[in-house]
């Protein structure tokens, strides 16, 4: 560890010391050891700065200077009608308020044989031995993980543990609803999805804010798929425009399994998502979709990494961004085809629409190929709306703002229509219409 620990890092450590006895699993020696190791890694590295390649476009100064504190053990009171407005129909619902599970607001109906859904705190209280090995394995930092993964491992307050036995099929989606309700708090959530061979499920990870509190969120979702397993993971981030959000999704895939991810970023003053997929088995595949909508002074950052480690793997990544006013986005994508991963089929595309001259995107799709029998492609586009298309719509009677809003919606709607879950697709379409209408009003 460095001899000098920054004042900001020390503040976070001191806050943890004050709350550590209230954190789930505080009585478990192995978990206490895991937390301490994570602190050592975090304090050694410190907060990233703009001189580091992975963070050269994204400043974390608001997190360093924010003075956020861990949420208390008791959750804030939340009106159940506000939960219903955010809940998806017919979904198994787990609600977390300021990082803590709220059973009274959650909804879990009968589950099929072989499916378990619990909060992380519940598992650590009732069956810690059932998740000790997988949690210890995935909680430790991996190559290219950010230091915020270490901070999350040190401070994880609660989260979800989803277990699918071999052959288990869950038809109804699982919605994990994380709510920020109190200003000045930091929330650190850990989600664990363990899917056995030939199992399948759909998970919706939804982050929202009640009112507009300033808050800081880290969330790490670890996914392990057995052979021929299938998982759809949809993430919707619509936190407060004062919120700071750092997320990581890490998926490990066995042979012939498939992971489908969609990420929708609408909220946050600064929000970053690191998505790392390791195709560890022959024939494994992943589909990574994303849409980010920036306005005002928002900063939205996506870092994608796909590791093809064995033959006949496939990956498809398509991310789109729409940026208005002085917003800024970052897309950094990397596909690595390792030696021996022959017959890999990989595609990576990033498309961006800039609505103003002051909006900005830094995009960097990359391929690193160490095999010779592959089919790989990548590309990026950045530009304004097509002036001829705007003119055509205006010639048909639309005013300038309405024409631009219609074209903007059409550009982004492709990503919404790719979502297989109908109830989520309908919700996203409504959010997209509202965003486009607000952008149209701002342009008038």
mmCIF file with all atom_site columns, C-alpha atoms in Angstrom, residues 120-298:
data_model
loop_
_atom_site.group_PDB
_atom_site.id
_atom_site.type_symbol
_atom_site.label_atom_id
_atom_site.label_alt_id
_atom_site.label_comp_id
_atom_site.label_asym_id
_atom_site.label_entity_id
_atom_site.label_seq_id
_atom_site.pdbx_PDB_ins_code
_atom_site.Cartn_x
_atom_site.Cartn_y
_atom_site.Cartn_z
_atom_site.occupancy
_atom_site.B_iso_or_equiv
_atom_site.pdbx_formal_charge
_atom_site.auth_seq_id
_atom_site.auth_comp_id
_atom_site.auth_asym_id
_atom_site.auth_atom_id
_atom_site.pdbx_PDB_model_num
ATOM 1   C CA . UNK A 1 120 ? -27.562 -10.695 -0.400  1.00 0.00 ? 120 UNK A CA 1
ATOM 2   C CA . UNK A 1 121 ? -28.196 -9.759  3.241   1.00 0.00 ? 121 UNK A CA 1
ATOM 3   C CA . UNK A 1 122 ? -30.693 -12.629 3.572   1.00 0.00 ? 122 UNK A CA 1
ATOM 4   C CA . UNK A 1 123 ? -28.208 -15.131 2.201   1.00 0.00 ? 123 UNK A CA 1
ATOM 5   C CA . UNK A 1 124 ? -25.419 -13.904 4.466   1.00 0.00 ? 124 UNK A CA 1
ATOM 6   C CA . UNK A 1 125 ? -27.717 -14.204 7.470   1.00 0.00 ? 125 UNK A CA 1
ATOM 7   C CA . UNK A 1 126 ? -29.289 -17.592 6.686   1.00 0.00 ? 126 UNK A CA 1
ATOM 8   C CA . UNK A 1 127 ? -26.992 -19.508 4.334   1.00 0.00 ? 127 UNK A CA 1
ATOM 9   C CA . UNK A 1 128 ? -23.606 -17.798 4.080   1.00 0.00 ? 128 UNK A CA 1
ATOM 10  C CA . UNK A 1 129 ? -21.870 -21.068 3.223   1.00 0.00 ? 129 UNK A CA 1
ATOM 11  C CA . UNK A 1 130 ? -23.975 -21.344 0.046   1.00 0.00 ? 130 UNK A CA 1
ATOM 12  C CA . UNK A 1 131 ? -22.472 -18.207 -1.468  1.00 0.00 ? 131 UNK A CA 1
ATOM 13  C CA . UNK A 1 132 ? -19.072 -17.983 0.231   1.00 0.00 ? 132 UNK A CA 1
ATOM 14  C CA . UNK A 1 133 ? -17.090 -19.654 -2.557  1.00 0.00 ? 133 UNK A CA 1
ATOM 15  C CA . UNK A 1 134 ? -18.726 -17.834 -5.507  1.00 0.00 ? 134 UNK A CA 1
ATOM 16  C CA . UNK A 1 135 ? -18.740 -14.496 -3.694  1.00 0.00 ? 135 UNK A CA 1
ATOM 17  C CA . UNK A 1 136 ? -15.083 -14.784 -2.729  1.00 0.00 ? 136 UNK A CA 1
ATOM 18  C CA . UNK A 1 137 ? -14.176 -15.733 -6.285  1.00 0.00 ? 137 UNK A CA 1
ATOM 19  C CA . UNK A 1 138 ? -16.064 -12.995 -8.115  1.00 0.00 ? 138 UNK A CA 1
ATOM 20  C CA . UNK A 1 139 ? -15.606 -10.269 -5.497  1.00 0.00 ? 139 UNK A CA 1
ATOM 21  C CA . UNK A 1 140 ? -11.859 -10.192 -6.027  1.00 0.00 ? 140 UNK A CA 1
ATOM 22  C CA . UNK A 1 141 ? -10.650 -7.781  -8.663  1.00 0.00 ? 141 UNK A CA 1
ATOM 23  C CA . UNK A 1 142 ? -10.021 -9.084  -12.148 1.00 0.00 ? 142 UNK A CA 1
ATOM 24  C CA . UNK A 1 143 ? -7.845  -7.749  -14.923 1.00 0.00 ? 143 UNK A CA 1
ATOM 25  C CA . UNK A 1 144 ? -8.981  -4.307  -16.070 1.00 0.00 ? 144 UNK A CA 1
ATOM 26  C CA . UNK A 1 145 ? -11.464 -3.885  -13.213 1.00 0.00 ? 145 UNK A CA 1
ATOM 27  C CA . UNK A 1 146 ? -11.683 -0.317  -11.982 1.00 0.00 ? 146 UNK A CA 1
ATOM 28  C CA . UNK A 1 147 ? -10.822 0.595   -8.406  1.00 0.00 ? 147 UNK A CA 1
ATOM 29  C CA . UNK A 1 148 ? -14.537 1.158   -7.848  1.00 0.00 ? 148 UNK A CA 1
ATOM 30  C CA . UNK A 1 149 ? -15.021 -2.615  -7.991  1.00 0.00 ? 149 UNK A CA 1
ATOM 31  C CA . UNK A 1 150 ? -12.698 -2.809  -4.982  1.00 0.00 ? 150 UNK A CA 1
ATOM 32  C CA . UNK A 1 151 ? -14.614 -0.017  -3.224  1.00 0.00 ? 151 UNK A CA 1
ATOM 33  C CA . UNK A 1 152 ? -17.837 -1.900  -3.894  1.00 0.00 ? 152 UNK A CA 1
ATOM 34  C CA . UNK A 1 153 ? -16.407 -5.155  -2.509  1.00 0.00 ? 153 UNK A CA 1
ATOM 35  C CA . UNK A 1 154 ? -15.268 -3.326  0.614   1.00 0.00 ? 154 UNK A CA 1
ATOM 36  C CA . UNK A 1 155 ? -18.540 -1.487  1.243   1.00 0.00 ? 155 UNK A CA 1
ATOM 37  C CA . UNK A 1 156 ? -21.222 -3.720  -0.305  1.00 0.00 ? 156 UNK A CA 1
ATOM 38  C CA . UNK A 1 157 ? -24.365 -3.172  1.709   1.00 0.00 ? 157 UNK A CA 1
ATOM 39  C CA . UNK A 1 158 ? -26.872 -5.415  -0.013  1.00 0.00 ? 158 UNK A CA 1
ATOM 40  C CA . UNK A 1 159 ? -27.897 -6.721  -3.396  1.00 0.00 ? 159 UNK A CA 1
ATOM 41  C CA . UNK A 1 160 ? -29.433 -9.782  -4.959  1.00 0.00 ? 160 UNK A CA 1
ATOM 42  C CA . UNK A 1 161 ? -28.447 -13.417 -5.195  1.00 0.00 ? 161 UNK A CA 1
ATOM 43  C CA . UNK A 1 162 ? -30.140 -15.316 -8.034  1.00 0.00 ? 162 UNK A CA 1
ATOM 44  C CA . UNK A 1 163 ? -29.498 -19.049 -8.269  1.00 0.00 ? 163 UNK A CA 1
ATOM 45  C CA . UNK A 1 164 ? -30.687 -21.235 -11.137 1.00 0.00 ? 164 UNK A CA 1
ATOM 46  C CA . UNK A 1 165 ? -30.182 -24.977 -10.877 1.00 0.00 ? 165 UNK A CA 1
ATOM 47  C CA . UNK A 1 166 ? -29.301 -26.994 -13.972 1.00 0.00 ? 166 UNK A CA 1
ATOM 48  C CA . UNK A 1 167 ? -32.266 -27.020 -16.343 1.00 0.00 ? 167 UNK A CA 1
ATOM 49  C CA . UNK A 1 168 ? -34.268 -24.412 -14.391 1.00 0.00 ? 168 UNK A CA 1
ATOM 50  C CA . UNK A 1 169 ? -36.353 -22.043 -16.529 1.00 0.00 ? 169 UNK A CA 1
ATOM 51  C CA . UNK A 1 170 ? -37.860 -18.868 -15.107 1.00 0.00 ? 170 UNK A CA 1
ATOM 52  C CA . UNK A 1 171 ? -40.465 -17.394 -17.439 1.00 0.00 ? 171 UNK A CA 1
ATOM 53  C CA . UNK A 1 172 ? -41.361 -14.249 -15.468 1.00 0.00 ? 172 UNK A CA 1
ATOM 54  C CA . UNK A 1 173 ? -38.674 -11.546 -15.365 1.00 0.00 ? 173 UNK A CA 1
ATOM 55  C CA . UNK A 1 174 ? -36.867 -10.539 -12.193 1.00 0.00 ? 174 UNK A CA 1
ATOM 56  C CA . UNK A 1 175 ? -36.846 -6.786  -11.570 1.00 0.00 ? 175 UNK A CA 1
ATOM 57  C CA . UNK A 1 176 ? -34.232 -5.382  -9.203  1.00 0.00 ? 176 UNK A CA 1
ATOM 58  C CA . UNK A 1 177 ? -35.327 -1.844  -8.323  1.00 0.00 ? 177 UNK A CA 1
ATOM 59  C CA . UNK A 1 178 ? -32.669 0.304   -6.654  1.00 0.00 ? 178 UNK A CA 1
ATOM 60  C CA . UNK A 1 179 ? -33.985 3.642   -5.367  1.00 0.00 ? 179 UNK A CA 1
ATOM 61  C CA . UNK A 1 180 ? -32.072 6.697   -4.183  1.00 0.00 ? 180 UNK A CA 1
ATOM 62  C CA . UNK A 1 181 ? -34.262 8.616   -1.746  1.00 0.00 ? 181 UNK A CA 1
ATOM 63  C CA . UNK A 1 182 ? -31.920 10.531  0.585   1.00 0.00 ? 182 UNK A CA 1
ATOM 64  C CA . UNK A 1 183 ? -29.351 13.151  -0.357  1.00 0.00 ? 183 UNK A CA 1
ATOM 65  C CA . UNK A 1 184 ? -25.689 12.722  0.507   1.00 0.00 ? 184 UNK A CA 1
ATOM 66  C CA . UNK A 1 185 ? -25.638 8.930   0.740   1.00 0.00 ? 185 UNK A CA 1
ATOM 67  C CA . UNK A 1 186 ? -23.440 6.378   -0.988  1.00 0.00 ? 186 UNK A CA 1
ATOM 68  C CA . UNK A 1 187 ? -24.909 3.017   -1.908  1.00 0.00 ? 187 UNK A CA 1
ATOM 69  C CA . UNK A 1 188 ? -22.851 -0.024  -2.823  1.00 0.00 ? 188 UNK A CA 1
ATOM 70  C CA . UNK A 1 189 ? -24.859 -2.933  -4.246  1.00 0.00 ? 189 UNK A CA 1
ATOM 71  C CA . UNK A 1 190 ? -23.618 -6.381  -5.244  1.00 0.00 ? 190 UNK A CA 1
ATOM 72  C CA . UNK A 1 191 ? -25.655 -8.681  -7.468  1.00 0.00 ? 191 UNK A CA 1
ATOM 73  C CA . UNK A 1 192 ? -24.765 -12.307 -8.050  1.00 0.00 ? 192 UNK A CA 1
ATOM 74  C CA . UNK A 1 193 ? -26.372 -14.452 -10.761 1.00 0.00 ? 193 UNK A CA 1
ATOM 75  C CA . UNK A 1 194 ? -25.364 -18.122 -10.817 1.00 0.00 ? 194 UNK A CA 1
ATOM 76  C CA . UNK A 1 195 ? -27.031 -19.960 -13.701 1.00 0.00 ? 195 UNK A CA 1
ATOM 77  C CA . UNK A 1 196 ? -26.565 -23.714 -13.991 1.00 0.00 ? 196 UNK A CA 1
ATOM 78  C CA . UNK A 1 197 ? -26.308 -25.659 -17.221 1.00 0.00 ? 197 UNK A CA 1
ATOM 79  C CA . UNK A 1 198 ? -29.231 -25.277 -19.637 1.00 0.00 ? 198 UNK A CA 1
ATOM 80  C CA . UNK A 1 199 ? -31.030 -22.756 -17.388 1.00 0.00 ? 199 UNK A CA 1
ATOM 81  C CA . UNK A 1 200 ? -32.594 -19.472 -18.470 1.00 0.00 ? 200 UNK A CA 1
ATOM 82  C CA . UNK A 1 201 ? -33.913 -16.240 -16.947 1.00 0.00 ? 201 UNK A CA 1
ATOM 83  C CA . UNK A 1 202 ? -34.437 -12.524 -17.601 1.00 0.00 ? 202 UNK A CA 1
ATOM 84  C CA . UNK A 1 203 ? -33.193 -9.890  -15.150 1.00 0.00 ? 203 UNK A CA 1
ATOM 85  C CA . UNK A 1 204 ? -34.049 -6.182  -15.221 1.00 0.00 ? 204 UNK A CA 1
ATOM 86  C CA . UNK A 1 205 ? -31.722 -4.006  -13.135 1.00 0.00 ? 205 UNK A CA 1
ATOM 87  C CA . UNK A 1 206 ? -33.419 -0.643  -12.655 1.00 0.00 ? 206 UNK A CA 1
ATOM 88  C CA . UNK A 1 207 ? -31.810 2.343   -10.915 1.00 0.00 ? 207 UNK A CA 1
ATOM 89  C CA . UNK A 1 208 ? -34.011 5.351   -10.180 1.00 0.00 ? 208 UNK A CA 1
ATOM 90  C CA . UNK A 1 209 ? -34.232 8.306   -7.812  1.00 0.00 ? 209 UNK A CA 1
ATOM 91  C CA . UNK A 1 210 ? -37.146 9.599   -5.794  1.00 0.00 ? 210 UNK A CA 1
ATOM 92  C CA . UNK A 1 211 ? -37.151 13.362  -6.228  1.00 0.00 ? 211 UNK A CA 1
ATOM 93  C CA . UNK A 1 212 ? -33.662 14.676  -7.061  1.00 0.00 ? 212 UNK A CA 1
ATOM 94  C CA . UNK A 1 213 ? -31.162 13.955  -4.306  1.00 0.00 ? 213 UNK A CA 1
ATOM 95  C CA . UNK A 1 214 ? -27.428 14.128  -4.871  1.00 0.00 ? 214 UNK A CA 1
ATOM 96  C CA . UNK A 1 215 ? -26.092 10.618  -4.347  1.00 0.00 ? 215 UNK A CA 1
ATOM 97  C CA . UNK A 1 216 ? -23.275 8.236   -5.215  1.00 0.00 ? 216 UNK A CA 1
ATOM 98  C CA . UNK A 1 217 ? -23.891 4.679   -6.406  1.00 0.00 ? 217 UNK A CA 1
ATOM 99  C CA . UNK A 1 218 ? -21.589 1.781   -7.134  1.00 0.00 ? 218 UNK A CA 1
ATOM 100 C CA . UNK A 1 219 ? -23.114 -1.462  -8.330  1.00 0.00 ? 219 UNK A CA 1
ATOM 101 C CA . UNK A 1 220 ? -21.369 -4.631  -9.448  1.00 0.00 ? 220 UNK A CA 1
ATOM 102 C CA . UNK A 1 221 ? -23.344 -7.407  -11.126 1.00 0.00 ? 221 UNK A CA 1
ATOM 103 C CA . UNK A 1 222 ? -21.485 -10.706 -11.440 1.00 0.00 ? 222 UNK A CA 1
ATOM 104 C CA . UNK A 1 223 ? -22.931 -13.327 -13.777 1.00 0.00 ? 223 UNK A CA 1
ATOM 105 C CA . UNK A 1 224 ? -21.729 -16.910 -14.172 1.00 0.00 ? 224 UNK A CA 1
ATOM 106 C CA . UNK A 1 225 ? -23.400 -19.010 -16.878 1.00 0.00 ? 225 UNK A CA 1
ATOM 107 C CA . UNK A 1 226 ? -23.081 -22.781 -17.055 1.00 0.00 ? 226 UNK A CA 1
ATOM 108 C CA . UNK A 1 227 ? -23.020 -24.741 -20.280 1.00 0.00 ? 227 UNK A CA 1
ATOM 109 C CA . UNK A 1 228 ? -25.890 -23.867 -22.664 1.00 0.00 ? 228 UNK A CA 1
ATOM 110 C CA . UNK A 1 229 ? -27.377 -21.424 -20.152 1.00 0.00 ? 229 UNK A CA 1
ATOM 111 C CA . UNK A 1 230 ? -29.146 -18.290 -21.409 1.00 0.00 ? 230 UNK A CA 1
ATOM 112 C CA . UNK A 1 231 ? -29.536 -14.998 -19.574 1.00 0.00 ? 231 UNK A CA 1
ATOM 113 C CA . UNK A 1 232 ? -31.034 -11.682 -20.626 1.00 0.00 ? 232 UNK A CA 1
ATOM 114 C CA . UNK A 1 233 ? -29.842 -8.755  -18.534 1.00 0.00 ? 233 UNK A CA 1
ATOM 115 C CA . UNK A 1 234 ? -31.406 -5.335  -19.049 1.00 0.00 ? 234 UNK A CA 1
ATOM 116 C CA . UNK A 1 235 ? -30.135 -2.299  -17.176 1.00 0.00 ? 235 UNK A CA 1
ATOM 117 C CA . UNK A 1 236 ? -32.075 0.964   -16.977 1.00 0.00 ? 236 UNK A CA 1
ATOM 118 C CA . UNK A 1 237 ? -30.260 3.854   -15.304 1.00 0.00 ? 237 UNK A CA 1
ATOM 119 C CA . UNK A 1 238 ? -32.510 6.876   -14.761 1.00 0.00 ? 238 UNK A CA 1
ATOM 120 C CA . UNK A 1 239 ? -31.121 8.301   -11.549 1.00 0.00 ? 239 UNK A CA 1
ATOM 121 C CA . UNK A 1 240 ? -31.185 11.965  -10.535 1.00 0.00 ? 240 UNK A CA 1
ATOM 122 C CA . UNK A 1 241 ? -29.419 14.528  -12.702 1.00 0.00 ? 241 UNK A CA 1
ATOM 123 C CA . UNK A 1 242 ? -27.360 15.158  -9.552  1.00 0.00 ? 242 UNK A CA 1
ATOM 124 C CA . UNK A 1 243 ? -26.474 11.489  -9.167  1.00 0.00 ? 243 UNK A CA 1
ATOM 125 C CA . UNK A 1 244 ? -23.045 9.885   -9.619  1.00 0.00 ? 244 UNK A CA 1
ATOM 126 C CA . UNK A 1 245 ? -23.206 6.291   -10.835 1.00 0.00 ? 245 UNK A CA 1
ATOM 127 C CA . UNK A 1 246 ? -20.350 3.816   -11.351 1.00 0.00 ? 246 UNK A CA 1
ATOM 128 C CA . UNK A 1 247 ? -21.317 0.309   -12.446 1.00 0.00 ? 247 UNK A CA 1
ATOM 129 C CA . UNK A 1 248 ? -19.668 -2.918  -13.535 1.00 0.00 ? 248 UNK A CA 1
ATOM 130 C CA . UNK A 1 249 ? -21.244 -5.936  -15.202 1.00 0.00 ? 249 UNK A CA 1
ATOM 131 C CA . UNK A 1 250 ? -18.967 -8.971  -15.379 1.00 0.00 ? 250 UNK A CA 1
ATOM 132 C CA . UNK A 1 251 ? -20.114 -12.146 -17.112 1.00 0.00 ? 251 UNK A CA 1
ATOM 133 C CA . UNK A 1 252 ? -18.320 -15.480 -17.422 1.00 0.00 ? 252 UNK A CA 1
ATOM 134 C CA . UNK A 1 253 ? -19.730 -17.847 -20.048 1.00 0.00 ? 253 UNK A CA 1
ATOM 135 C CA . UNK A 1 254 ? -19.257 -21.586 -20.393 1.00 0.00 ? 254 UNK A CA 1
ATOM 136 C CA . UNK A 1 255 ? -19.548 -23.445 -23.693 1.00 0.00 ? 255 UNK A CA 1
ATOM 137 C CA . UNK A 1 256 ? -22.624 -22.833 -25.859 1.00 0.00 ? 256 UNK A CA 1
ATOM 138 C CA . UNK A 1 257 ? -24.097 -20.372 -23.347 1.00 0.00 ? 257 UNK A CA 1
ATOM 139 C CA . UNK A 1 258 ? -25.447 -16.974 -24.387 1.00 0.00 ? 258 UNK A CA 1
ATOM 140 C CA . UNK A 1 259 ? -25.569 -13.637 -22.589 1.00 0.00 ? 259 UNK A CA 1
ATOM 141 C CA . UNK A 1 260 ? -27.763 -10.822 -23.906 1.00 0.00 ? 260 UNK A CA 1
ATOM 142 C CA . UNK A 1 261 ? -27.206 -7.411  -22.359 1.00 0.00 ? 261 UNK A CA 1
ATOM 143 C CA . UNK A 1 262 ? -28.964 -4.108  -22.984 1.00 0.00 ? 262 UNK A CA 1
ATOM 144 C CA . UNK A 1 263 ? -27.944 -0.923  -21.206 1.00 0.00 ? 263 UNK A CA 1
ATOM 145 C CA . UNK A 1 264 ? -30.027 2.261   -21.209 1.00 0.00 ? 264 UNK A CA 1
ATOM 146 C CA . UNK A 1 265 ? -28.470 5.347   -19.609 1.00 0.00 ? 265 UNK A CA 1
ATOM 147 C CA . UNK A 1 266 ? -30.743 8.345   -19.171 1.00 0.00 ? 266 UNK A CA 1
ATOM 148 C CA . UNK A 1 267 ? -29.921 9.823   -15.771 1.00 0.00 ? 267 UNK A CA 1
ATOM 149 C CA . UNK A 1 268 ? -27.001 10.903  -13.653 1.00 0.00 ? 268 UNK A CA 1
ATOM 150 C CA . UNK A 1 269 ? -24.752 13.927  -13.703 1.00 0.00 ? 269 UNK A CA 1
ATOM 151 C CA . UNK A 1 270 ? -21.940 11.450  -14.314 1.00 0.00 ? 270 UNK A CA 1
ATOM 152 C CA . UNK A 1 271 ? -22.557 7.792   -15.037 1.00 0.00 ? 271 UNK A CA 1
ATOM 153 C CA . UNK A 1 272 ? -20.164 5.082   -16.135 1.00 0.00 ? 272 UNK A CA 1
ATOM 154 C CA . UNK A 1 273 ? -20.713 1.413   -16.940 1.00 0.00 ? 273 UNK A CA 1
ATOM 155 C CA . UNK A 1 274 ? -17.930 -1.139  -17.429 1.00 0.00 ? 274 UNK A CA 1
ATOM 156 C CA . UNK A 1 275 ? -19.163 -4.314  -19.125 1.00 0.00 ? 275 UNK A CA 1
ATOM 157 C CA . UNK A 1 276 ? -16.738 -7.226  -19.331 1.00 0.00 ? 276 UNK A CA 1
ATOM 158 C CA . UNK A 1 277 ? -17.750 -10.524 -20.931 1.00 0.00 ? 277 UNK A CA 1
ATOM 159 C CA . UNK A 1 278 ? -15.427 -13.528 -20.906 1.00 0.00 ? 278 UNK A CA 1
ATOM 160 C CA . UNK A 1 279 ? -16.359 -16.247 -23.424 1.00 0.00 ? 279 UNK A CA 1
ATOM 161 C CA . UNK A 1 280 ? -14.613 -19.094 -21.642 1.00 0.00 ? 280 UNK A CA 1
ATOM 162 C CA . UNK A 1 281 ? -16.186 -21.984 -23.535 1.00 0.00 ? 281 UNK A CA 1
ATOM 163 C CA . UNK A 1 282 ? -16.372 -23.049 -27.165 1.00 0.00 ? 282 UNK A CA 1
ATOM 164 C CA . UNK A 1 283 ? -19.493 -21.828 -28.943 1.00 0.00 ? 283 UNK A CA 1
ATOM 165 C CA . UNK A 1 284 ? -20.336 -19.204 -26.302 1.00 0.00 ? 284 UNK A CA 1
ATOM 166 C CA . UNK A 1 285 ? -21.899 -15.961 -27.500 1.00 0.00 ? 285 UNK A CA 1
ATOM 167 C CA . UNK A 1 286 ? -23.036 -12.554 -26.337 1.00 0.00 ? 286 UNK A CA 1
ATOM 168 C CA . UNK A 1 287 ? -25.147 -9.673  -27.639 1.00 0.00 ? 287 UNK A CA 1
ATOM 169 C CA . UNK A 1 288 ? -24.429 -6.264  -26.132 1.00 0.00 ? 288 UNK A CA 1
ATOM 170 C CA . UNK A 1 289 ? -26.833 -3.405  -26.882 1.00 0.00 ? 289 UNK A CA 1
ATOM 171 C CA . UNK A 1 290 ? -26.816 0.085   -25.447 1.00 0.00 ? 290 UNK A CA 1
ATOM 172 C CA . UNK A 1 291 ? -28.454 3.490   -25.711 1.00 0.00 ? 291 UNK A CA 1
ATOM 173 C CA . UNK A 1 292 ? -27.378 6.643   -23.899 1.00 0.00 ? 292 UNK A CA 1
ATOM 174 C CA . UNK A 1 293 ? -29.305 9.906   -23.990 1.00 0.00 ? 293 UNK A CA 1
ATOM 175 C CA . UNK A 1 294 ? -27.437 12.955  -22.716 1.00 0.00 ? 294 UNK A CA 1
ATOM 176 C CA . UNK A 1 295 ? -28.672 16.474  -22.133 1.00 0.00 ? 295 UNK A CA 1
ATOM 177 C CA . UNK A 1 296 ? -27.589 19.522  -20.165 1.00 0.00 ? 296 UNK A CA 1
ATOM 178 C CA . UNK A 1 297 ? -24.123 18.871  -18.728 1.00 0.00 ? 297 UNK A CA 1
ATOM 179 C CA . UNK A 1 298 ? -24.502 15.108  -18.349 1.00 0.00 ? 298 UNK A CA 1
#
